[in-house]
XYZ file of C-alpha atoms in Angstrom:
556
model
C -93.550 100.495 56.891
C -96.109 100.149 54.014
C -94.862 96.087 54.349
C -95.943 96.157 57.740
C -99.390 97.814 56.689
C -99.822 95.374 54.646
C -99.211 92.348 56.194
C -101.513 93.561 59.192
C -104.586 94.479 56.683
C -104.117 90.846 55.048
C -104.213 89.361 58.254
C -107.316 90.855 59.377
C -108.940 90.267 55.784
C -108.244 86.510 56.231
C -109.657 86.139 59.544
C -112.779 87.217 59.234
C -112.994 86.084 55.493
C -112.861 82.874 57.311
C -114.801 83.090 59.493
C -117.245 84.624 57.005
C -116.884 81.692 55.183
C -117.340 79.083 57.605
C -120.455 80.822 58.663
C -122.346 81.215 55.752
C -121.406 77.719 54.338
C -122.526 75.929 57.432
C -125.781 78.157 57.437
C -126.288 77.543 53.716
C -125.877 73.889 53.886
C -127.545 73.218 56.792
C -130.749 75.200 56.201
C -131.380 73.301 52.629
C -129.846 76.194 50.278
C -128.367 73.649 48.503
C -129.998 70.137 50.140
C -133.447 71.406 47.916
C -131.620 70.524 44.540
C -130.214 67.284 45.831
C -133.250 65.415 45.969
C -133.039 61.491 47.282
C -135.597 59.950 48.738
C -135.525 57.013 51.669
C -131.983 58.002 52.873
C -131.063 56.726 56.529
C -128.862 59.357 58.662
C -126.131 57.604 57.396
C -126.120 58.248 53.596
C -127.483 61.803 54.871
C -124.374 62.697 56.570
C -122.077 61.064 53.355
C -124.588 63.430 50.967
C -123.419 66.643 53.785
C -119.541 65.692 52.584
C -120.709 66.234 48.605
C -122.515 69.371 49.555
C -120.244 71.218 51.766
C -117.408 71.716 48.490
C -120.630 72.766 46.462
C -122.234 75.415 49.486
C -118.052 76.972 49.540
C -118.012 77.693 46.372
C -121.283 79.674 46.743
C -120.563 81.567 49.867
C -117.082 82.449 49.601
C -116.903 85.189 46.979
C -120.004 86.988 49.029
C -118.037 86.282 52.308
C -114.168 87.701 50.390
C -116.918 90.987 49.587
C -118.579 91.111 53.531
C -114.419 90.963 54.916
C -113.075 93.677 52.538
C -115.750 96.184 53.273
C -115.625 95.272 57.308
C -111.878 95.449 57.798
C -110.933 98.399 55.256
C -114.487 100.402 56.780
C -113.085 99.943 60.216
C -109.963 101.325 59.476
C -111.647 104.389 58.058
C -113.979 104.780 60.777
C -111.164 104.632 62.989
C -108.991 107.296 60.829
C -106.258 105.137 61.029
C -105.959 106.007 56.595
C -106.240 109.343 57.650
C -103.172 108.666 59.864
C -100.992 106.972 57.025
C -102.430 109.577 54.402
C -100.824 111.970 56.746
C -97.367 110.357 57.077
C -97.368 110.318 53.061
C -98.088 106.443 52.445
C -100.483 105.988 49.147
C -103.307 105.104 50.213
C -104.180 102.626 47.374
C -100.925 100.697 47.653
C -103.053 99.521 51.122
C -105.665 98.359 48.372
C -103.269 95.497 47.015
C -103.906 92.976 49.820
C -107.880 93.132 48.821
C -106.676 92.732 45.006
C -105.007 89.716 46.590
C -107.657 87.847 48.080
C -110.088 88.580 44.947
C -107.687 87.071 43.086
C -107.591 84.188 45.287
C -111.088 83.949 45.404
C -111.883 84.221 41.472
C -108.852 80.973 40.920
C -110.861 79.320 43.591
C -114.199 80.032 42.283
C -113.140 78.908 39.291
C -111.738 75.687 39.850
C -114.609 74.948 41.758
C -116.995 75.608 39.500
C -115.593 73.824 36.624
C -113.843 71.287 38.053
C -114.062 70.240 41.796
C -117.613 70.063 42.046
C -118.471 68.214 39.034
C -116.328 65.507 40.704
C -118.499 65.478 43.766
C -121.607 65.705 42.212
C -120.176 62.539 39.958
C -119.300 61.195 43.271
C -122.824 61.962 44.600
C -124.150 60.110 41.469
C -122.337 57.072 42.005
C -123.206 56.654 46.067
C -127.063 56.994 44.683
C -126.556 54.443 42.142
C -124.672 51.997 44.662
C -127.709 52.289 46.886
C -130.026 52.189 44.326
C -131.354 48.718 44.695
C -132.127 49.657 48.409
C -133.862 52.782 47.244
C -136.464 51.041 44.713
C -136.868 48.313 47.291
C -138.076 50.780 50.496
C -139.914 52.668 47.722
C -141.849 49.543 46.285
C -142.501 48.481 50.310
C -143.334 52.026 51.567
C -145.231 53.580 48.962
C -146.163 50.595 46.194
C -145.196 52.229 43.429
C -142.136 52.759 41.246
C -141.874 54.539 37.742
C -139.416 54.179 35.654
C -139.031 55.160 32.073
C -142.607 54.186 30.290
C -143.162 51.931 32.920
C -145.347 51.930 36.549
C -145.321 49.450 38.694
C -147.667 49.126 42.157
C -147.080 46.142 44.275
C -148.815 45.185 47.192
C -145.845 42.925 48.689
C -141.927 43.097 48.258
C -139.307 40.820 49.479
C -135.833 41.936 48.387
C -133.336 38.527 46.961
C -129.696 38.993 48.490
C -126.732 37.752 46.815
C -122.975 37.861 49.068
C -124.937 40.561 51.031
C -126.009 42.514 48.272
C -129.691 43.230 47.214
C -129.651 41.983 43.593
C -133.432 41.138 43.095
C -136.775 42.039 44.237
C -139.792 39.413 44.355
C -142.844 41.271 44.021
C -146.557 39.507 44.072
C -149.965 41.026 43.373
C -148.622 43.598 41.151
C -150.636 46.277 38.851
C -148.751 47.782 35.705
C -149.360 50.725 33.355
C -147.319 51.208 30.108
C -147.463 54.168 28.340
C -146.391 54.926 24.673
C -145.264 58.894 24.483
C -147.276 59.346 27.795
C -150.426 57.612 26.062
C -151.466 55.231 28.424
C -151.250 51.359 26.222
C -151.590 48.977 28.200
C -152.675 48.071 32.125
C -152.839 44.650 34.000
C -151.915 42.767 36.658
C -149.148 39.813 37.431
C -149.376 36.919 40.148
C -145.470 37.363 40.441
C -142.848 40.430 39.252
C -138.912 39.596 39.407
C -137.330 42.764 39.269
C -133.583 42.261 38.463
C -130.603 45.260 38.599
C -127.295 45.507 37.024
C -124.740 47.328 38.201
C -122.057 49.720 36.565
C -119.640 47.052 36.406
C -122.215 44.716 33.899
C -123.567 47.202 32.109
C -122.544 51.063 30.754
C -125.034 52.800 33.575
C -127.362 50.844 35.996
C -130.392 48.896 34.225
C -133.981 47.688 35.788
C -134.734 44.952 33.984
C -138.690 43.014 35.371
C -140.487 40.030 34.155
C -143.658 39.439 35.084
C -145.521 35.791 35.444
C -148.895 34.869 35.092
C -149.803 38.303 33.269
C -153.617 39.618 32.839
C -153.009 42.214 30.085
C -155.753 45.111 28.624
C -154.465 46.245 25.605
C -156.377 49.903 26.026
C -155.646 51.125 22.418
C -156.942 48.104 20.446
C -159.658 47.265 23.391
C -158.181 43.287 23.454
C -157.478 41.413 26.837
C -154.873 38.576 26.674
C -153.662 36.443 28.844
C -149.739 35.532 29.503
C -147.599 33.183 31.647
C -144.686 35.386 31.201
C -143.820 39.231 29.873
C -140.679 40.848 29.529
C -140.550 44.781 30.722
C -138.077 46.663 28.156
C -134.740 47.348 30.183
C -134.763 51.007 31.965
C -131.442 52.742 32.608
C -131.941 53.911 36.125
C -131.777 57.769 36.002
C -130.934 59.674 38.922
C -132.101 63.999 39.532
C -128.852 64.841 38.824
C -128.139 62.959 35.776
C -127.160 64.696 32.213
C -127.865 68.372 33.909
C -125.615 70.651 31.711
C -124.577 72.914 34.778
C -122.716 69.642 36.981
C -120.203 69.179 33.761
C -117.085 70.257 33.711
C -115.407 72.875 31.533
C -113.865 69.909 29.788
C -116.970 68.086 29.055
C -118.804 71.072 28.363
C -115.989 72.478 25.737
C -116.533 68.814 23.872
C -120.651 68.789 23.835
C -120.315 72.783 22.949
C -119.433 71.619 19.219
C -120.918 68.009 19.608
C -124.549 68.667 21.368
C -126.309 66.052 19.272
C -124.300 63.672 21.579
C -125.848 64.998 24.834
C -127.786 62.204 26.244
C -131.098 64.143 26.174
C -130.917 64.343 22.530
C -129.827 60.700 22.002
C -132.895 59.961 23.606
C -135.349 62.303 21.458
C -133.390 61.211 18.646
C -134.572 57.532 19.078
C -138.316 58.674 19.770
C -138.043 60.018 16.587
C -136.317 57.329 14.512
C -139.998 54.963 15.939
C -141.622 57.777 13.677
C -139.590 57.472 11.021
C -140.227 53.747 11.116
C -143.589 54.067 11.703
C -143.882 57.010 8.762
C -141.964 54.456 5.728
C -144.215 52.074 6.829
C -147.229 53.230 6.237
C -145.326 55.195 2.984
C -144.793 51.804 1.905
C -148.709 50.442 2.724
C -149.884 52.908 0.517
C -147.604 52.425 -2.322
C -148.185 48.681 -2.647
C -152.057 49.200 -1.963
C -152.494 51.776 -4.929
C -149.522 50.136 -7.182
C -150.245 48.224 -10.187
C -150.802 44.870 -8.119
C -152.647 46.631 -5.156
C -151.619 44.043 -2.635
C -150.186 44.302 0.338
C -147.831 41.517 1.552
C -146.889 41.070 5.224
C -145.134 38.616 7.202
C -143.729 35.435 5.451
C -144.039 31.399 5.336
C -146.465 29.962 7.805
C -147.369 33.242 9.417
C -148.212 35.618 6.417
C -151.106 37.800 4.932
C -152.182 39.406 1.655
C -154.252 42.820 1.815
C -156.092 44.230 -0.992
C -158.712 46.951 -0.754
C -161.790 49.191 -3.403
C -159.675 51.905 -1.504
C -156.791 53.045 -0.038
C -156.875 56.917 1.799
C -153.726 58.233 3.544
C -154.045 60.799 5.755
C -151.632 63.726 4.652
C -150.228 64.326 7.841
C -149.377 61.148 9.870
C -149.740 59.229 6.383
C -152.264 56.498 8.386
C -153.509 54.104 5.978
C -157.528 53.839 6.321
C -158.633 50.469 3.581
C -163.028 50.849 2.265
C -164.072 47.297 1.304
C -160.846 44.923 2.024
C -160.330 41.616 1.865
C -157.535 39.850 3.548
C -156.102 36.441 2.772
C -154.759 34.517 6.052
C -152.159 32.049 6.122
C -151.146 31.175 10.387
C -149.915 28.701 11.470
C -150.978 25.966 9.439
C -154.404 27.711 9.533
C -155.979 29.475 6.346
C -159.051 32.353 6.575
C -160.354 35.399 4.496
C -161.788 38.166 6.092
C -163.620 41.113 4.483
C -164.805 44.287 5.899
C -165.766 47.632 4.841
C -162.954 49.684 6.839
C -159.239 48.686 7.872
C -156.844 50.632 9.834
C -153.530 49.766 9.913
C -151.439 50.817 12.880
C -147.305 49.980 14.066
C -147.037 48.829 17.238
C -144.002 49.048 19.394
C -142.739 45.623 20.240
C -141.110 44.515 23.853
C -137.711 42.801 24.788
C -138.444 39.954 23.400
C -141.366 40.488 21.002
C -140.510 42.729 17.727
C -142.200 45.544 16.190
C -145.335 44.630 14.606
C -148.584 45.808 12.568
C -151.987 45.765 13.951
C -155.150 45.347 11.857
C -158.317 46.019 13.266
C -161.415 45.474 10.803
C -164.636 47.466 11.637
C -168.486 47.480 9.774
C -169.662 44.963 8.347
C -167.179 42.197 9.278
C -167.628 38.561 8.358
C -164.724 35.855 7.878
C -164.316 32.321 6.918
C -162.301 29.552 7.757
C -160.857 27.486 5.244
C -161.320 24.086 7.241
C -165.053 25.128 7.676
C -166.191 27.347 4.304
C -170.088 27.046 5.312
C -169.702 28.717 8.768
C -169.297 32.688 8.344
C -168.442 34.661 11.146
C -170.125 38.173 11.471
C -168.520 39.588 14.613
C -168.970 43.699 15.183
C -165.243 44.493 15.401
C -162.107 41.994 14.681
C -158.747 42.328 15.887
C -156.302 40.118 13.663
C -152.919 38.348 14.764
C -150.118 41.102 14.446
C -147.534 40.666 11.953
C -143.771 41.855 12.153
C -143.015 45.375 10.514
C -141.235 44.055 7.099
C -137.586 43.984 7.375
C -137.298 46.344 4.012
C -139.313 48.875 5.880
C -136.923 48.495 9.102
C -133.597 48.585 6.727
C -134.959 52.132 4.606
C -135.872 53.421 8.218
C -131.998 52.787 9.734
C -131.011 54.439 5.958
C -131.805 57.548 6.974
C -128.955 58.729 8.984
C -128.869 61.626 11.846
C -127.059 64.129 9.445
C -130.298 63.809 7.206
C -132.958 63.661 9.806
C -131.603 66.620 11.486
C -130.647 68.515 8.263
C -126.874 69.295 9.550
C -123.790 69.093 7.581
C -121.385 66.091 8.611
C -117.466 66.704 8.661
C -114.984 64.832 7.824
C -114.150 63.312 10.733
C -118.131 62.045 10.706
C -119.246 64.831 13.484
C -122.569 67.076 12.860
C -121.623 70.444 12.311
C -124.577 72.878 14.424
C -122.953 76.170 13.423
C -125.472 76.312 10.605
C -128.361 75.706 12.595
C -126.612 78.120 15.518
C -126.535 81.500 12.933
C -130.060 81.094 12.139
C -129.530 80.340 8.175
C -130.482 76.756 8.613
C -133.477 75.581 6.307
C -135.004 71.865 7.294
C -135.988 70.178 4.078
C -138.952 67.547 4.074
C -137.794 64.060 3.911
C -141.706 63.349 2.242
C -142.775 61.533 5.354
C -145.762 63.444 6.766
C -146.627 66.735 8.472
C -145.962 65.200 11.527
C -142.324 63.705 11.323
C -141.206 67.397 9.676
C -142.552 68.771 12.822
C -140.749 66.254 15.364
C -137.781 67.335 13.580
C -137.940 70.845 13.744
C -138.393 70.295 17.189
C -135.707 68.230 17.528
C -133.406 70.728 15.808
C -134.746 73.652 18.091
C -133.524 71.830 21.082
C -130.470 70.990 19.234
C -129.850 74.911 19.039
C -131.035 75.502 22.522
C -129.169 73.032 24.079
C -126.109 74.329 22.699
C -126.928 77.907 22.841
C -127.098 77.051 26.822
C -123.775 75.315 26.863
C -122.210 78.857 25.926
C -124.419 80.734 27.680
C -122.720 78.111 30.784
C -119.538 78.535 29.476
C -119.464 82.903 29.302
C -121.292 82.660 32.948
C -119.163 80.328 35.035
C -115.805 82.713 33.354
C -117.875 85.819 34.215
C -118.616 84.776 37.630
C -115.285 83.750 38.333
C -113.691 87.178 37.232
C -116.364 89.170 38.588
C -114.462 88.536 42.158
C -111.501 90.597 40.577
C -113.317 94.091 40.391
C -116.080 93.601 42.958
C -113.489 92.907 45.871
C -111.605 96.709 45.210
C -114.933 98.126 44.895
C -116.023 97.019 48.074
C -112.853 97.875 49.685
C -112.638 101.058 47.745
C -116.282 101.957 49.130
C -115.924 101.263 52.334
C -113.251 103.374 52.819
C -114.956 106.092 51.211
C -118.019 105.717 53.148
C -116.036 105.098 56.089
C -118.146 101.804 56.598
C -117.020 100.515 60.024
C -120.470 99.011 61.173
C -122.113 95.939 60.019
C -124.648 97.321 58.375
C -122.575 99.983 56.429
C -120.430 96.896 55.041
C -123.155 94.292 54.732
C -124.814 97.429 52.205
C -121.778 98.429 50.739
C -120.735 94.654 49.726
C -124.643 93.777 48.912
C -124.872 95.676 45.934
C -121.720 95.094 43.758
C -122.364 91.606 44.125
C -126.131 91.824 43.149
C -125.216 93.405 40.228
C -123.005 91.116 38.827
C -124.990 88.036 39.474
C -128.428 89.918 38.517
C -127.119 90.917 34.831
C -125.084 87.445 34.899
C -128.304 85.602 35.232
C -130.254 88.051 32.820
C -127.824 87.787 30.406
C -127.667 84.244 30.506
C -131.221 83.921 30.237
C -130.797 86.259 26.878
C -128.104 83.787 25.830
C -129.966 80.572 25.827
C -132.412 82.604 23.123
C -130.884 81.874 19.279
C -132.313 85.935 18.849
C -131.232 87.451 21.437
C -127.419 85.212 22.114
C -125.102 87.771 21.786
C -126.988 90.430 23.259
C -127.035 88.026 26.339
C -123.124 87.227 25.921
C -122.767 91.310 26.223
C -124.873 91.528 29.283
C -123.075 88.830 31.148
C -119.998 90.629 30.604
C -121.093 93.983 31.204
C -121.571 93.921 34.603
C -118.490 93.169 34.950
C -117.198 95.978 32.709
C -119.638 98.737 34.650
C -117.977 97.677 37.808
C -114.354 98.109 36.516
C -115.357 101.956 35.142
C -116.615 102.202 38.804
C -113.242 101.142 40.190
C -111.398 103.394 38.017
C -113.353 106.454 39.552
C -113.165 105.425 43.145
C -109.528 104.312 42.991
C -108.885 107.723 40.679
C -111.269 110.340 42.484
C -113.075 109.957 45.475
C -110.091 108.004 47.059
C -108.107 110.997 46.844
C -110.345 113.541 48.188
């Protein structure tokens, strides 16, 4: 008898948690719940419908616990309203053995959730990923021929014409003419131009690691904005540009795997790599001047850069360093040039010395621009003096020494963690709070940048937890809100719509209300475990409440 009961109430539960389901994931996917975070632009209905078979797996997951909680509290509320517990509470069958087919399907639906979440749609969002980089040479094309423009990395480029090159029917090249650039250093605009030609070139996954933009530009008109200097190329190299996609590197598309390994290794997350080069230019840029200074206020007080026909010798009344960014300002220089077969002395009353980033094919170099008082001679005409307002000299390359003391200093140092034995950072010092940065005596401003760096060392990981405790919490969560739901709609008798749509709203709000506060807590060094606690109290206030319906109410 109570087998029979049983079987009935599960088949009911299962059709219209399908149903549910089917609903609500069609609705959800459909009406952009999920479309707004996939965000791809100049998609034909084509690669629209392939993006609908990566979303569907990724709207399920969603809607089915909330459709498992709308089917317990319909089917076990119309049996109360229709007394038909009443009925087997009167021929002596325990009521809450009826419960077991709704412990059932929440167990069902927290193994599914999980999977899901941790596994199966990491997959498809990979999958996603890869169908966006596939098409990505069709992308950048319509976007240079429909809206001009393209950014990538520190790079903009507007063209006013695009023809795509085909290879064995595959865009591999775009020819773009009467193009503009920008090129910006840490979002400081450097330099601006234009180009009679632009050759963009791709590579795919299978030549490189991820897919690289690589341009070259021909017959280049260049403003160099910082040190006010036009020049004039036949041909410039653009840096190559991994081609990112929205959904690249986003900690919550990882799976449980991945996340376990970057939860003791975050320096390794790519976002990190990348800051972590941005801030090994500053260290390069901080020894160098370091070393300036040193040589100009040494016993010789000479500065020597560059080396056989290209080469120059600095020496200056006075050398000030500025105490934060350690910038070298030089009061009444005089510099000694040997170029190119081509000898001159310049003096000045004020020299700054600045690093400049270098391209694909041009490296690093230092940039001297003499102001007040300027004058310069040339060694094949002595009589002639030149008295110009403001001189720009030729830019020598950073000194090697200074390049090999800058790759010396190693991530463990920069970022003040411990290293293992097997060579990985440990971040469980910087994690408990007890982690003190010392100064690597290269400025104000590089001990900032690596504080900051550190910090989102700690958050980053902090937020892998804080992932980790909410994707388990959600999962279980389906294992207590289910019973409550079924438990409470029985109580409440909750046969209509409304009744069970109420009655299954609020268990579920709960969870995922303190589930999101808490992991908001969580991704706070102060406040972590306090957030860890929240997560999984909801989850423990909604057990208690099972215990008393199951215990108490069910039996009056």
């Amino acid at each position: 008898m109570i087998l029979t009961l049983q079987v009935y109430i599960t088949r009911e539960l299962l059709k219209t948690f399908a149903l549910t389901a089917v609903g609500l994931t069609l609705t959800f996917s459909l009406c952009g719940g999920v479309m707004n975070m996939i965000q791809v632009e100049v998609l034909t209905a084509v690669e629209v419908l392939r993006i609908l078979t990566f979303v569907l797996p990724i709207a399920t997951t969603l809607t089915l616990p909330v459709a498992a909680l709308f089917a317990c509290a319909v089917v076990y509320g119309r049996f109360a309203a229709d007394n038909e517990f009443d009925a087997c509470k009167a021929s002596g069958i325990n009521i809450q053995r009826l419960l077991l087919p709704a412990v059932g399907l929440s167990l069902l639906t927290a193994a599914f959730t999980f999977a899901f979440a941790n596994f199966v749609i990491p997959s498809f969002i990979a999958g996603l990923q890869a169908m966006v980089r596939k098409d990505i040479q069709k992308i950048v094309a319509s976007a240079l021929t429909t809206h001009h423009h393209l950014k990538y990395g520190d790079y903009v480029l507007y063209a006013r014409y695009c023809r795509p090159v085909s290879e064995a029917a595959e865009l591999k090249a775009l020819h773009v003419q009467q193009a503009a650039f920008l090129m910006f250093d840490r979002d400081e605009l450097t330099h601006c131009g234009t180009a009679e030609e632009v050759y963009v070139q791709f590579w795919g996954e299978a030549e490189r690691d991820r897919p690289t933009v690589e341009a070259a530009m021909h017959n280049v008109l260049a403003l160099d904005v910082r040190h006010r200097r036009l020049d004039e190329l036949p041909r410039q190299r653009f840096n190559p540009v991994a081609v990112p996609t929205r959904l690249d590197f986003d900690l919550q598309w990882l799976t449980l795997r991945e996340l376990m390994h970057f939860r003791t290794r975050p320096v390794e997350l790519p976002q990190i790599t990348g800051q972590l080069e941005r801030l090994r230019l500053l260290v390069r840029d901080m020894v160098f001047y370091q070393d300036a200074y040193r040589q100009l206020t040494g016993p010789q007080k000479v500065l020597r850069l560059g080396e056989g026909e290209r080469r120059y010798e600095i020496r200056a009344a006075r050398a000030e360093q500025d105490p934060d960014n350690l910038r070298v300002q030089l009061q009444n220089v005089v510099i000694r040039q040997w170029w190119d077969g081509r000898r001159r002395e310049f003096r000045a009353d004020r020299c700054t010395l600045r690093v400049k980033r270098g391209f694909a094919d041009v490296p690093d170099t230092v940039h001297m621009t003499l102001t007040g008082g300027v004058r310069w001679t040339d060694a094949a005409d002595p009589s002639r003096v030149n008295e110009p307002r403001e001189f720009a000299l030729e830019n020598p390359p950073v000194p090697a020494a200074v390049l090999a003391r800058a790759e010396a200093i190693g991530t463990a140092e920069l970022l003040g963690l411990p290293q293992r034995e097997d060579g990985r950072l440990d971040p469980s010092p910087a994690l408990a709070g007890g982690l003190k940065l010392p100064s690597l005596g290269l400025g104000r401003v590089l001990d900032d940048a690596r504080r900051s760096l550190l910090a989102e060392v700690v958050k980053q990981a902090l937020k892998i937890r804080s992932i980790i405790h909410s994707r388990l919490a959600f999962s279980a969560s389906a294992m207590v809100t289910l019973v409550l739901a079924a438990g409470l709609a029985i109580v409440f008798r909750g046969g209509q719509l409304l009744t069970a749509f109420i009655i299954s709203f609020f268990p579920g709000l709960m969870v995922v209300v303190m589930n999101i506060m808490g992991r908001q807590l969580s991704e706070n060094a102060a406040t972590h475990l306090a957030g860890l606690g929240v997560i999984w109290a909801g989850i423990g206030l909604l057990a208690a409440a099972d215990v008393v319906v199951l215990t108490r109410l069910l039996r009056r």
